[in-house]
Structure formats: C-alpha cells, structure tokens
PDB file of C-alpha atoms in Angstrom:
ATOM      1  CA  MET A   1      92.766 110.389  96.140  1.00  0.00           C
ATOM      2  CA  LEU A   2      89.309 111.751  95.563  1.00  0.00           C
ATOM      3  CA  ILE A   3      86.279 109.960  94.275  1.00  0.00           C
ATOM      4  CA  LEU A   4      83.098 112.025  93.979  1.00  0.00           C
ATOM      5  CA  GLU A   5      80.032 109.831  93.798  1.00  0.00           C
ATOM      6  CA  ILE A   6      76.611 111.292  93.064  1.00  0.00           C
ATOM      7  CA  GLY A   7      73.385 109.557  94.024  1.00  0.00           C
ATOM      8  CA  HIS A   8      71.428 107.588  91.440  1.00  0.00           C
ATOM      9  CA  GLY A   9      68.450 109.091  89.670  1.00  0.00           C
ATOM     10  CA  THR A  10      68.479 112.673  90.958  1.00  0.00           C
ATOM     11  CA  SER A  11      70.885 115.537  91.141  1.00  0.00           C
ATOM     12  CA  GLY A  12      70.734 119.272  91.716  1.00  0.00           C
ATOM     13  CA  VAL A  13      71.151 121.445  88.617  1.00  0.00           C
ATOM     14  CA  HIS A  14      73.256 124.536  89.108  1.00  0.00           C
ATOM     15  CA  GLY A  15      75.552 126.053  86.532  1.00  0.00           C
ATOM     16  CA  LYS A  16      77.547 123.178  85.070  1.00  0.00           C
ATOM     17  CA  ASN A  17      75.643 120.534  87.031  1.00  0.00           C
ATOM     18  CA  LEU A  18      73.736 119.509  83.913  1.00  0.00           C
ATOM     19  CA  MET A  19      77.070 118.765  82.195  1.00  0.00           C
ATOM     20  CA  ALA A  20      78.274 116.853  85.229  1.00  0.00           C
ATOM     21  CA  LYS A  21      75.111 114.762  85.308  1.00  0.00           C
ATOM     22  CA  GLN A  22      75.320 114.071  81.553  1.00  0.00           C
ATOM     23  CA  TYR A  23      78.980 113.081  81.340  1.00  0.00           C
ATOM     24  CA  PHE A  24      79.679 111.918  84.887  1.00  0.00           C
ATOM     25  CA  PRO A  25      76.375 110.407  86.108  1.00  0.00           C
ATOM     26  CA  GLN A  26      78.114 108.434  88.895  1.00  0.00           C
ATOM     27  CA  GLY A  27      80.609 111.129  89.797  1.00  0.00           C
ATOM     28  CA  LEU A  28      84.316 111.763  89.313  1.00  0.00           C
ATOM     29  CA  ASN A  29      87.381 109.786  90.277  1.00  0.00           C
ATOM     30  CA  PHE A  30      90.673 111.476  91.156  1.00  0.00           C
ATOM     31  CA  ALA A  31      92.267 108.308  92.511  1.00  0.00           C
ATOM     32  CA  LEU A  32      96.040 107.973  92.264  1.00  0.00           C
ATOM     33  CA  GLY A  33      97.893 105.045  93.785  1.00  0.00           C
ATOM     34  CA  GLY A  34     100.796 105.731  96.114  1.00  0.00           C
ATOM     35  CA  SER A  35      99.552 109.044  97.503  1.00  0.00           C
ATOM     36  CA  GLY A  36      99.387 109.960 101.179  1.00  0.00           C
ATOM     37  CA  VAL A  37      98.457 112.676 103.628  1.00  0.00           C
ATOM     38  CA  PHE A  38     101.917 114.115 102.947  1.00  0.00           C
ATOM     39  CA  PRO A  39     103.534 114.187  99.484  1.00  0.00           C
ATOM     40  CA  SER A  40     105.093 110.761  98.867  1.00  0.00           C
ATOM     41  CA  TRP A  41     105.887 108.883  95.677  1.00  0.00           C
ATOM     42  CA  LYS A  42     103.050 110.766  94.034  1.00  0.00           C
ATOM     43  CA  ASN A  43     102.652 114.517  94.349  1.00  0.00           C
ATOM     44  CA  ASP A  44      98.880 114.302  94.746  1.00  0.00           C
ATOM     45  CA  SER A  45      98.733 114.443  98.527  1.00  0.00           C
ATOM     46  CA  LEU A  46      95.417 114.584 100.393  1.00  0.00           C
ATOM     47  CA  THR A  47      95.700 118.403 100.411  1.00  0.00           C
ATOM     48  CA  VAL A  48      96.035 118.438  96.612  1.00  0.00           C
ATOM     49  CA  GLN A  49      93.039 116.123  96.279  1.00  0.00           C
ATOM     50  CA  ILE A  50      90.908 118.454  98.383  1.00  0.00           C
ATOM     51  CA  ASP A  51      92.158 121.336  96.213  1.00  0.00           C
ATOM     52  CA  GLN A  52      90.809 119.495  93.192  1.00  0.00           C
ATOM     53  CA  PHE A  53      87.470 118.963  94.863  1.00  0.00           C
ATOM     54  CA  GLU A  54      87.261 122.639  95.873  1.00  0.00           C
ATOM     55  CA  GLN A  55      88.027 123.658  92.297  1.00  0.00           C
ATOM     56  CA  LEU A  56      84.991 121.697  91.098  1.00  0.00           C
ATOM     57  CA  LEU A  57      82.813 123.662  93.498  1.00  0.00           C
ATOM     58  CA  LYS A  58      84.313 126.969  92.320  1.00  0.00           C
ATOM     59  CA  GLU A  59      83.594 126.000  88.701  1.00  0.00           C
ATOM     60  CA  ASN A  60      80.046 124.948  89.654  1.00  0.00           C
ATOM     61  CA  VAL A  61      80.600 121.477  88.229  1.00  0.00           C
ATOM     62  CA  TYR A  62      78.872 120.439  91.420  1.00  0.00           C
ATOM     63  CA  SER A  63      76.846 122.803  93.583  1.00  0.00           C
ATOM     64  CA  ARG A  64      77.948 123.346  97.166  1.00  0.00           C
ATOM     65  CA  GLN A  65      74.357 124.303  98.032  1.00  0.00           C
ATOM     66  CA  CYS A  66      72.384 121.601  96.202  1.00  0.00           C
ATOM     67  CA  ASP A  67      74.779 118.636  96.010  1.00  0.00           C
ATOM     68  CA  LEU A  68      76.390 118.998  99.467  1.00  0.00           C
ATOM     69  CA  GLU A  69      74.775 121.260 102.034  1.00  0.00           C
ATOM     70  CA  TYR A  70      71.208 120.106 101.440  1.00  0.00           C
ATOM     71  CA  SER A  71      72.019 116.462 100.953  1.00  0.00           C
ATOM     72  CA  SER A  72      73.199 113.434 102.917  1.00  0.00           C
ATOM     73  CA  SER A  73      76.753 113.890 101.725  1.00  0.00           C
ATOM     74  CA  VAL A  74      79.496 111.799 103.327  1.00  0.00           C
ATOM     75  CA  ALA A  75      83.250 112.032 102.836  1.00  0.00           C
ATOM     76  CA  LEU A  76      85.384 108.981 103.551  1.00  0.00           C
ATOM     77  CA  VAL A  77      89.095 109.579 104.172  1.00  0.00           C
ATOM     78  CA  SER A  78      91.210 106.430 104.081  1.00  0.00           C
ATOM     79  CA  SER A  79      94.402 107.054 106.004  1.00  0.00           C
ATOM     80  CA  GLY A  80      96.429 104.197 104.614  1.00  0.00           C
ATOM     81  CA  PRO A  81     100.009 103.143 105.402  1.00  0.00           C
ATOM     82  CA  ASN A  82     101.596 104.919 102.407  1.00  0.00           C
ATOM     83  CA  ASP A  83     102.921 107.763 104.525  1.00  0.00           C
ATOM     84  CA  TYR A  84     104.660 105.356 106.906  1.00  0.00           C
ATOM     85  CA  THR A  85     106.077 103.260 104.092  1.00  0.00           C
ATOM     86  CA  PHE A  86     107.443 106.392 102.450  1.00  0.00           C
ATOM     87  CA  TYR A  87     108.880 107.555 105.792  1.00  0.00           C
ATOM     88  CA  SER A  88     110.788 104.333 106.378  1.00  0.00           C
ATOM     89  CA  VAL A  89     111.770 103.352 102.827  1.00  0.00           C
ATOM     90  CA  ALA A  90     112.194 106.549 100.820  1.00  0.00           C
ATOM     91  CA  LYS A  91     113.098 109.008 103.575  1.00  0.00           C
ATOM     92  CA  LYS A  92     115.064 106.432 105.618  1.00  0.00           C
ATOM     93  CA  GLY A  93     113.271 107.732 108.681  1.00  0.00           C
ATOM     94  CA  SER A  94     114.585 106.584 112.050  1.00  0.00           C
ATOM     95  CA  LYS A  95     112.632 104.784 114.777  1.00  0.00           C
ATOM     96  CA  ASP A  96     113.421 107.627 117.137  1.00  0.00           C
ATOM     97  CA  GLY A  97     111.855 110.136 114.773  1.00  0.00           C
ATOM     98  CA  LEU A  98     108.663 108.130 114.261  1.00  0.00           C
ATOM     99  CA  PRO A  99     106.641 109.608 117.202  1.00  0.00           C
ATOM    100  CA  ALA A 100     107.154 113.178 115.945  1.00  0.00           C
ATOM    101  CA  PHE A 101     106.312 112.077 112.409  1.00  0.00           C
ATOM    102  CA  THR A 102     103.075 110.437 113.597  1.00  0.00           C
ATOM    103  CA  LYS A 103     102.005 113.543 115.534  1.00  0.00           C
ATOM    104  CA  GLY A 104     102.641 115.732 112.506  1.00  0.00           C
ATOM    105  CA  LEU A 105     100.788 113.340 110.253  1.00  0.00           C
ATOM    106  CA  VAL A 106      97.674 113.191 112.461  1.00  0.00           C
ATOM    107  CA  LYS A 107      97.720 116.982 112.893  1.00  0.00           C
ATOM    108  CA  GLN A 108      97.699 117.475 109.131  1.00  0.00           C
ATOM    109  CA  LEU A 109      95.027 114.807 108.687  1.00  0.00           C
ATOM    110  CA  ALA A 110      92.770 116.544 111.224  1.00  0.00           C
ATOM    111  CA  ALA A 111      93.204 119.852 109.386  1.00  0.00           C
ATOM    112  CA  ASP A 112      92.242 118.154 106.136  1.00  0.00           C
ATOM    113  CA  LEU A 113      89.111 116.620 107.726  1.00  0.00           C
ATOM    114  CA  GLN A 114      88.016 120.029 108.995  1.00  0.00           C
ATOM    115  CA  ARG A 115      88.590 121.577 105.578  1.00  0.00           C
ATOM    116  CA  ILE A 116      86.411 118.946 103.894  1.00  0.00           C
ATOM    117  CA  ASN A 117      83.579 119.734 106.299  1.00  0.00           C
ATOM    118  CA  ARG A 118      83.949 123.484 105.706  1.00  0.00           C
ATOM    119  CA  LEU A 119      83.583 122.891 101.972  1.00  0.00           C
ATOM    120  CA  GLY A 120      80.051 121.691 102.679  1.00  0.00           C
ATOM    121  CA  VAL A 121      80.264 117.944 103.295  1.00  0.00           C
ATOM    122  CA  LYS A 122      77.949 117.190 106.206  1.00  0.00           C
ATOM    123  CA  LYS A 123      79.544 113.972 107.509  1.00  0.00           C
ATOM    124  CA  VAL A 124      83.246 113.152 107.396  1.00  0.00           C
ATOM    125  CA  VAL A 125      84.329 109.599 108.102  1.00  0.00           C
ATOM    126  CA  VAL A 126      87.993 108.801 108.616  1.00  0.00           C
ATOM    127  CA  ALA A 127      89.353 105.254 108.753  1.00  0.00           C
ATOM    128  CA  THR A 128      91.944 104.185 111.253  1.00  0.00           C
ATOM    129  CA  LEU A 129      95.145 102.584 110.091  1.00  0.00           C
ATOM    130  CA  PRO A 130      94.556  98.876 109.433  1.00  0.00           C
ATOM    131  CA  VAL A 131      96.463  96.165 111.249  1.00  0.00           C
ATOM    132  CA  ILE A 132      99.588  96.939 109.239  1.00  0.00           C
ATOM    133  CA  GLY A 133     101.776  94.278 110.818  1.00  0.00           C
ATOM    134  CA  CYS A 134      99.478  91.533 109.561  1.00  0.00           C
ATOM    135  CA  LEU A 135      99.708  92.573 105.908  1.00  0.00           C
ATOM    136  CA  PRO A 136     101.481  89.842 103.908  1.00  0.00           C
ATOM    137  CA  LEU A 137     104.147  92.426 103.165  1.00  0.00           C
ATOM    138  CA  HIS A 138     105.251  92.085 106.791  1.00  0.00           C
ATOM    139  CA  THR A 139     104.701  88.327 107.155  1.00  0.00           C
ATOM    140  CA  ILE A 140     106.525  87.023 104.065  1.00  0.00           C
ATOM    141  CA  PRO A 141     109.130  84.219 104.372  1.00  0.00           C
ATOM    142  CA  PRO A 142     111.114  83.373 106.409  1.00  0.00           C
ATOM    143  CA  ASN A 143     108.090  84.183 108.575  1.00  0.00           C
ATOM    144  CA  SER A 144     106.040  82.101 106.123  1.00  0.00           C
ATOM    145  CA  TYR A 145     102.903  84.135 106.666  1.00  0.00           C
ATOM    146  CA  GLN A 146     102.455  82.788 110.196  1.00  0.00           C
ATOM    147  CA  ASN A 147     102.867  85.725 112.581  1.00  0.00           C
ATOM    148  CA  CYS A 148     102.097  89.423 112.440  1.00  0.00           C
ATOM    149  CA  ASP A 149     104.789  92.047 112.947  1.00  0.00           C
ATOM    150  CA  GLU A 150     103.857  93.377 116.396  1.00  0.00           C
ATOM    151  CA  GLU A 151     106.138  96.425 116.160  1.00  0.00           C
ATOM    152  CA  SER A 152     104.249  97.659 113.065  1.00  0.00           C
ATOM    153  CA  ASN A 153     100.922  96.943 114.798  1.00  0.00           C
ATOM    154  CA  LYS A 154     102.044  98.922 117.840  1.00  0.00           C
ATOM    155  CA  ASN A 155     102.882 101.904 115.640  1.00  0.00           C
ATOM    156  CA  ALA A 156      99.455 101.665 114.007  1.00  0.00           C
ATOM    157  CA  ARG A 157      97.747 101.639 117.393  1.00  0.00           C
ATOM    158  CA  ILE A 158      99.652 104.761 118.468  1.00  0.00           C
ATOM    159  CA  HIS A 159      98.566 106.504 115.251  1.00  0.00           C
ATOM    160  CA  ASN A 160      94.936 105.429 115.797  1.00  0.00           C
ATOM    161  CA  LYS A 161      94.929 106.626 119.402  1.00  0.00           C
ATOM    162  CA  LEU A 162      96.114 110.090 118.331  1.00  0.00           C
ATOM    163  CA  LEU A 163      93.540 110.077 115.534  1.00  0.00           C
ATOM    164  CA  LEU A 164      90.674 109.285 117.947  1.00  0.00           C
ATOM    165  CA  LYS A 165      91.828 112.155 120.178  1.00  0.00           C
ATOM    166  CA  ALA A 166      92.011 114.543 117.220  1.00  0.00           C
ATOM    167  CA  VAL A 167      88.517 113.598 115.976  1.00  0.00           C
ATOM    168  CA  LYS A 168      87.072 114.020 119.460  1.00  0.00           C
ATOM    169  CA  LYS A 169      88.521 117.553 119.552  1.00  0.00           C
ATOM    170  CA  LEU A 170      87.083 118.334 116.102  1.00  0.00           C
ATOM    171  CA  ASN A 171      83.605 117.331 117.276  1.00  0.00           C
ATOM    172  CA  THR A 172      83.981 119.297 120.502  1.00  0.00           C
ATOM    173  CA  ASP A 173      85.027 122.390 118.573  1.00  0.00           C
ATOM    174  CA  ASP A 174      82.043 121.804 116.270  1.00  0.00           C
ATOM    175  CA  GLY A 175      79.611 122.119 119.176  1.00  0.00           C
ATOM    176  CA  LYS A 176      79.758 118.495 120.326  1.00  0.00           C
ATOM    177  CA  LYS A 177      78.158 117.316 117.120  1.00  0.00           C
ATOM    178  CA  SER A 178      78.936 113.983 115.469  1.00  0.00           C
ATOM    179  CA  THR A 179      80.165 115.556 112.246  1.00  0.00           C
ATOM    180  CA  PHE A 180      83.402 113.563 112.285  1.00  0.00           C
ATOM    181  CA  VAL A 181      83.278 109.776 112.651  1.00  0.00           C
ATOM    182  CA  VAL A 182      86.056 107.217 113.010  1.00  0.00           C
ATOM    183  CA  LEU A 183      85.755 103.951 111.128  1.00  0.00           C
ATOM    184  CA  ASP A 184      87.703 101.380 113.135  1.00  0.00           C
ATOM    185  CA  LEU A 185      89.420  99.282 110.459  1.00  0.00           C
ATOM    186  CA  TYR A 186      92.101  98.110 112.836  1.00  0.00           C
ATOM    187  CA  ASN A 187      89.993  96.121 115.279  1.00  0.00           C
ATOM    188  CA  ALA A 188      87.575  94.972 112.577  1.00  0.00           C
ATOM    189  CA  MET A 189      90.473  93.497 110.615  1.00  0.00           C
ATOM    190  CA  VAL A 190      91.941  91.852 113.724  1.00  0.00           C
ATOM    191  CA  SER A 191      88.607  90.173 114.493  1.00  0.00           C
ATOM    192  CA  ALA A 192      88.087  89.139 110.872  1.00  0.00           C
ATOM    193  CA  ILE A 193      91.571  87.556 110.704  1.00  0.00           C
ATOM    194  CA  ASP A 194      90.917  85.701 113.971  1.00  0.00           C
ATOM    195  CA  GLN A 195      87.720  84.289 112.537  1.00  0.00           C
ATOM    196  CA  PHE A 196      89.581  83.093 109.464  1.00  0.00           C
ATOM    197  CA  ARG A 197      92.160  81.423 111.646  1.00  0.00           C
ATOM    198  CA  LYS A 198      89.441  79.496 113.481  1.00  0.00           C
ATOM    199  CA  ARG A 199      88.240  78.138 110.172  1.00  0.00           C
ATOM    200  CA  ALA A 200      91.762  77.223 109.018  1.00  0.00           C
ATOM    201  CA  ALA A 201      91.201  73.534 109.776  1.00  0.00           C
ATOM    202  CA  ASN A 202      88.616  73.450 106.985  1.00  0.00           C
ATOM    203  CA  THR A 203      90.401  72.778 103.693  1.00  0.00           C
ATOM    204  CA  GLU A 204      88.184  75.361 102.004  1.00  0.00           C
ATOM    205  CA  TYR A 205      90.044  78.112 103.817  1.00  0.00           C
ATOM    206  CA  LYS A 206      93.725  78.963 103.752  1.00  0.00           C
ATOM    207  CA  ASN A 207      96.008  80.782 106.135  1.00  0.00           C
ATOM    208  CA  PRO A 208      94.512  84.307 106.235  1.00  0.00           C
ATOM    209  CA  LEU A 209      97.983  85.950 106.224  1.00  0.00           C
ATOM    210  CA  GLN A 210      98.999  84.257 102.969  1.00  0.00           C
ATOM    211  CA  PRO A 211      98.014  86.285  99.913  1.00  0.00           C
ATOM    212  CA  CYS A 212      96.120  84.792  97.012  1.00  0.00           C
ATOM    213  CA  CYS A 213      98.455  86.280  94.415  1.00  0.00           C
ATOM    214  CA  SER A 214     101.970  84.874  94.459  1.00  0.00           C
ATOM    215  CA  LYS A 215     103.345  86.497  91.313  1.00  0.00           C
ATOM    216  CA  ILE A 216     103.256  90.243  90.851  1.00  0.00           C
ATOM    217  CA  VAL A 217     104.945  92.154  88.029  1.00  0.00           C
ATOM    218  CA  ASP A 218     104.695  95.948  87.750  1.00  0.00           C
ATOM    219  CA  PHE A 219     102.107  96.013  90.509  1.00  0.00           C
ATOM    220  CA  LYS A 220      99.855  93.605  88.580  1.00  0.00           C
ATOM    221  CA  CYS A 221      99.013  90.022  89.545  1.00  0.00           C
ATOM    222  CA  LEU A 222      99.796  87.584  86.747  1.00  0.00           C
ATOM    223  CA  ALA A 223      97.124  85.008  85.909  1.00  0.00           C
ATOM    224  CA  GLU A 224      99.441  82.119  86.697  1.00  0.00           C
ATOM    225  CA  GLY A 225     100.028  83.585  90.158  1.00  0.00           C
ATOM    226  CA  VAL A 226      96.404  83.574  91.276  1.00  0.00           C
ATOM    227  CA  CYS A 227      95.468  80.995  93.899  1.00  0.00           C
ATOM    228  CA  PRO A 228      93.045  78.156  92.942  1.00  0.00           C
ATOM    229  CA  ASN A 229      90.205  79.569  95.063  1.00  0.00           C
ATOM    230  CA  PRO A 230      90.466  83.381  95.381  1.00  0.00           C
ATOM    231  CA  LYS A 231      87.079  83.563  97.107  1.00  0.00           C
ATOM    232  CA  SER A 232      88.536  81.737 100.129  1.00  0.00           C
ATOM    233  CA  SER A 233      91.441  84.174 100.627  1.00  0.00           C
ATOM    234  CA  PHE A 234      91.567  87.103 103.053  1.00  0.00           C
ATOM    235  CA  PHE A 235      94.407  89.027 101.345  1.00  0.00           C
ATOM    236  CA  PHE A 236      94.648  89.290  97.585  1.00  0.00           C
ATOM    237  CA  ASP A 237      98.231  90.556  97.365  1.00  0.00           C
ATOM    238  CA  LEU A 238     100.965  91.741  99.712  1.00  0.00           C
ATOM    239  CA  ALA A 239      99.075  94.821 100.924  1.00  0.00           C
ATOM    240  CA  HIS A 240      95.371  94.598 100.108  1.00  0.00           C
ATOM    241  CA  PRO A 241      92.441  92.444 101.300  1.00  0.00           C
ATOM    242  CA  SER A 242      90.449  90.477  98.755  1.00  0.00           C
ATOM    243  CA  ASP A 243      86.720  91.034  98.205  1.00  0.00           C
ATOM    244  CA  ASN A 244      86.189  88.184 100.637  1.00  0.00           C
ATOM    245  CA  GLY A 245      88.427  89.895 103.192  1.00  0.00           C
ATOM    246  CA  TRP A 246      86.637  93.238 102.852  1.00  0.00           C
ATOM    247  CA  ASN A 247      83.277  91.501 103.237  1.00  0.00           C
ATOM    248  CA  ALA A 248      84.464  89.976 106.508  1.00  0.00           C
ATOM    249  CA  ILE A 249      85.772  93.325 107.727  1.00  0.00           C
ATOM    250  CA  PHE A 250      82.520  95.013 106.793  1.00  0.00           C
ATOM    251  CA  PHE A 251      80.501  92.465 108.764  1.00  0.00           C
ATOM    252  CA  ILE A 252      82.623  93.014 111.851  1.00  0.00           C
ATOM    253  CA  SER A 253      82.479  96.824 111.458  1.00  0.00           C
ATOM    254  CA  ALA A 254      78.709  96.687 111.299  1.00  0.00           C
ATOM    255  CA  MET A 255      78.644  94.875 114.624  1.00  0.00           C
ATOM    256  CA  PHE A 256      81.126  97.365 116.117  1.00  0.00           C
ATOM    257  CA  SER A 257      78.963 100.323 115.058  1.00  0.00           C
ATOM    258  CA  GLN A 258      77.902 102.495 117.977  1.00  0.00           C
ATOM    259  CA  GLN A 259      75.405 104.557 115.956  1.00  0.00           C
ATOM    260  CA  ARG A 260      73.623 101.652 114.291  1.00  0.00           C
ATOM    261  CA  SER A 261      70.742 103.583 112.787  1.00  0.00           C
ATOM    262  CA  LYS A 262      73.101 105.933 110.893  1.00  0.00           C
ATOM    263  CA  SER A 263      76.348 104.056 110.479  1.00  0.00           C
ATOM    264  CA  LEU A 264      74.846 100.890 109.062  1.00  0.00           C
ATOM    265  CA  ARG A 265      73.309 102.915 106.246  1.00  0.00           C
ATOM    266  CA  MET A 266      76.715 104.367 105.399  1.00  0.00           C
ATOM    267  CA  LEU A 267      78.818 101.220 105.663  1.00  0.00           C
ATOM    268  CA  PRO A 268      77.639  99.420 102.471  1.00  0.00           C
ATOM    269  CA  SER A 269      78.560 102.421 100.296  1.00  0.00           C
ATOM    270  CA  ILE A 270      81.812 102.965 102.155  1.00  0.00           C
ATOM    271  CA  PHE A 271      83.007  99.384 101.882  1.00  0.00           C
ATOM    272  CA  SER A 272      81.970  99.050  98.245  1.00  0.00           C
ATOM    273  CA  ILE A 273      84.453 101.863  97.604  1.00  0.00           C
ATOM    274  CA  PHE A 274      87.167 100.181  99.665  1.00  0.00           C
ATOM    275  CA  ARG A 275      86.772  97.084  97.472  1.00  0.00           C
ATOM    276  CA  SER A 276      86.960  99.125  94.270  1.00  0.00           C
ATOM    277  CA  THR A 277      90.343 100.764  94.939  1.00  0.00           C
ATOM    278  CA  LYS A 278      93.602  99.991  96.682  1.00  0.00           C
ATOM    279  CA  SER A 279      94.862 103.444  97.442  1.00  0.00           C
ATOM    280  CA  GLN A 280      94.938 106.053 100.159  1.00  0.00           C
ATOM    281  CA  THR A 281      91.956 108.113  99.238  1.00  0.00           C
ATOM    282  CA  LEU A 282      89.484 110.822  99.940  1.00  0.00           C
ATOM    283  CA  TYR A 283      86.014 109.790  98.809  1.00  0.00           C
ATOM    284  CA  ILE A 284      82.908 111.940  98.658  1.00  0.00           C
ATOM    285  CA  VAL A 285      79.937 109.600  98.833  1.00  0.00           C
ATOM    286  CA  HIS A 286      76.634 111.256  97.983  1.00  0.00           C
ATOM    287  CA  LEU A 287      73.992 109.003  99.506  1.00  0.00           C
ATOM    288  CA  ARG A 288      70.853 111.091  98.846  1.00  0.00           C
ATOM    289  CA  VAL A 289      70.083 114.405  97.170  1.00  0.00           C
ATOM    290  CA  SER A 290      67.739 116.797  98.936  1.00  0.00           C
ATOM    291  CA  SER A 291      64.569 118.134  97.333  1.00  0.00           C
ATOM    292  CA  HIS A 292      65.321 121.631  98.594  1.00  0.00           C
ATOM    293  CA  ASP A 293      63.429 124.329  96.650  1.00  0.00           C
ATOM    294  CA  ASP A 294      66.620 125.899  95.389  1.00  0.00           C
ATOM    295  CA  CYS A 295      67.691 122.637  93.708  1.00  0.00           C
ATOM    296  CA  ILE A 296      66.041 121.695  90.427  1.00  0.00           C
ATOM    297  CA  GLN A 297      65.431 117.923  90.251  1.00  0.00           C
ATOM    298  CA  PHE A 298      65.300 115.911  87.045  1.00  0.00           C
TER     299      PHE A 298
END
C-alpha cells in the first residue's frame, strides 16, 4: 500500500500541486489490507501501488522536481508476512518450494525499491520481516502463547539475509551510496519481546506473546474482547503489535541505528506510520521540502 505524506507548512507548487495542498494537506493514502509484494488476496500488489504513485507524478498532482528530488523525501517499504501467508494458505505452497519462492520474492522487492528511487525518492528504507514465529497467530493454544514457532522464525531470517544482500548490491550499483537502507524489525522485535519477558513478574505486564484482543469478528476487535489494560500489552491482536509494542520496538531500533545522525531523525516518522496501519505498505514520507528556486513556497 502507498501512503504519500507531505511535510507540514510548506509545499512546492507545480501544476496541480495547489489542488493537492488544498484537498490533501497531509498527503494521500492508498493503503489496502492484505496486499503483498506479489498479488495475493488483494490485487493491489506493491508494483500496482508504485504505479499509482507514478501516475500522480505524471498528472503533476505532486511534482517530481519540487516535492521529491529537491527535498528530504523518504520511502518506507514494509515487507510484511502477507506473501508468505498467501503462499502457504491460499496457494498450498510446499516447504520444498519455499526457498525458490523467497528468492523470487526478494528479487521482485529489490526491483521495486530501485524503481521507487528512480521515480525521484532520495532515500528508500525497507523493513525486514518481523519475528513472524512470535506473532500470536503462531503461538495460540495449545501452545498457550508460551513459545515462538522457530521454523517460521528461521524462514524469516533466510528472507532477511537475502534482503540485506540485495540492498547491499543496490547501493553498490548506485555508486556505493547509502540510498537504500534496511530497517531491522526482526532483531528489534526480538529484543523488545525479551525485555517484556523480564518484566513479566510484575503484575502490570502480561505475557508479551498473548494478544490484548481475544475476540475478533470480521477482522475487528470487539469491545468485550479487549484486555483490561491495553497499554501493558505487546501485541494487540493475532498479527499486530500494540502502540506499546511499537514504542518498544522503536526504542530498540534507535539504539541499533548505525547512522545515528540521519536514521534517528527518520525513525519517529517511520514508526508513527507503522502504528497507524496494519498492512504491507509502501509509504512516501516527506520530511522536509526544499526551498529550491524552481519551487514556489507558500
């Protein structure tokens, strides 16, 4: 999915940019739950989402020159587990076929990242797969939310290793720049869950693998199913961290950051978006608009 967020207070005016600023002051949201890098339950794959973004540039709803190339534009690509869920559940994919599927998935993801950059986005951040085997979806009874599914975690690590290799190649091909950045959700989530476990003896905190919501109907949590203290939970439902969980992951990611001067400025905006949606998504986060002479400010 695609969310286009434009910086507060200023924006370049070019063609239809005045209309965009008037009617969409914070940007545009193309989010659609259930999508993936490949077509899955929803037809809006990552490729389709980038098509939609490119169409906006062609129509001058946003200016490639003013809003992207001369700004601190950042794209965040969240490579969630939807593709793998679709592979195993809908396509009945075999374990033997998983390595080839993963290689194809990462190859397509890398091509999408490169395309986003070529459309004018200066910095492209891609998230690793999270610690999938620790999602409540994989720890439900009879496991009773006690232990993570190590097989799923192993598959996630293989995906992430291939992703790191692909991003390194993208940067090498780009002249050894740091255009493409990997956001390590996997290890940040592992560390955050471990910290929650250490606090488990305190009655204020619950088992981090147990979700806050215990009653979901049509993908919505019913009021009677919400835990007494949602702020103390790590996961809200079977597949998504709570605000509290994302805050913990953000804190760990900030400490993991290798490029502290740059990455720490990006992380607050990035994680505020993670908290606002639950889907596999492409986000364009516009952190600051340039005062380039060709861009009219207002």
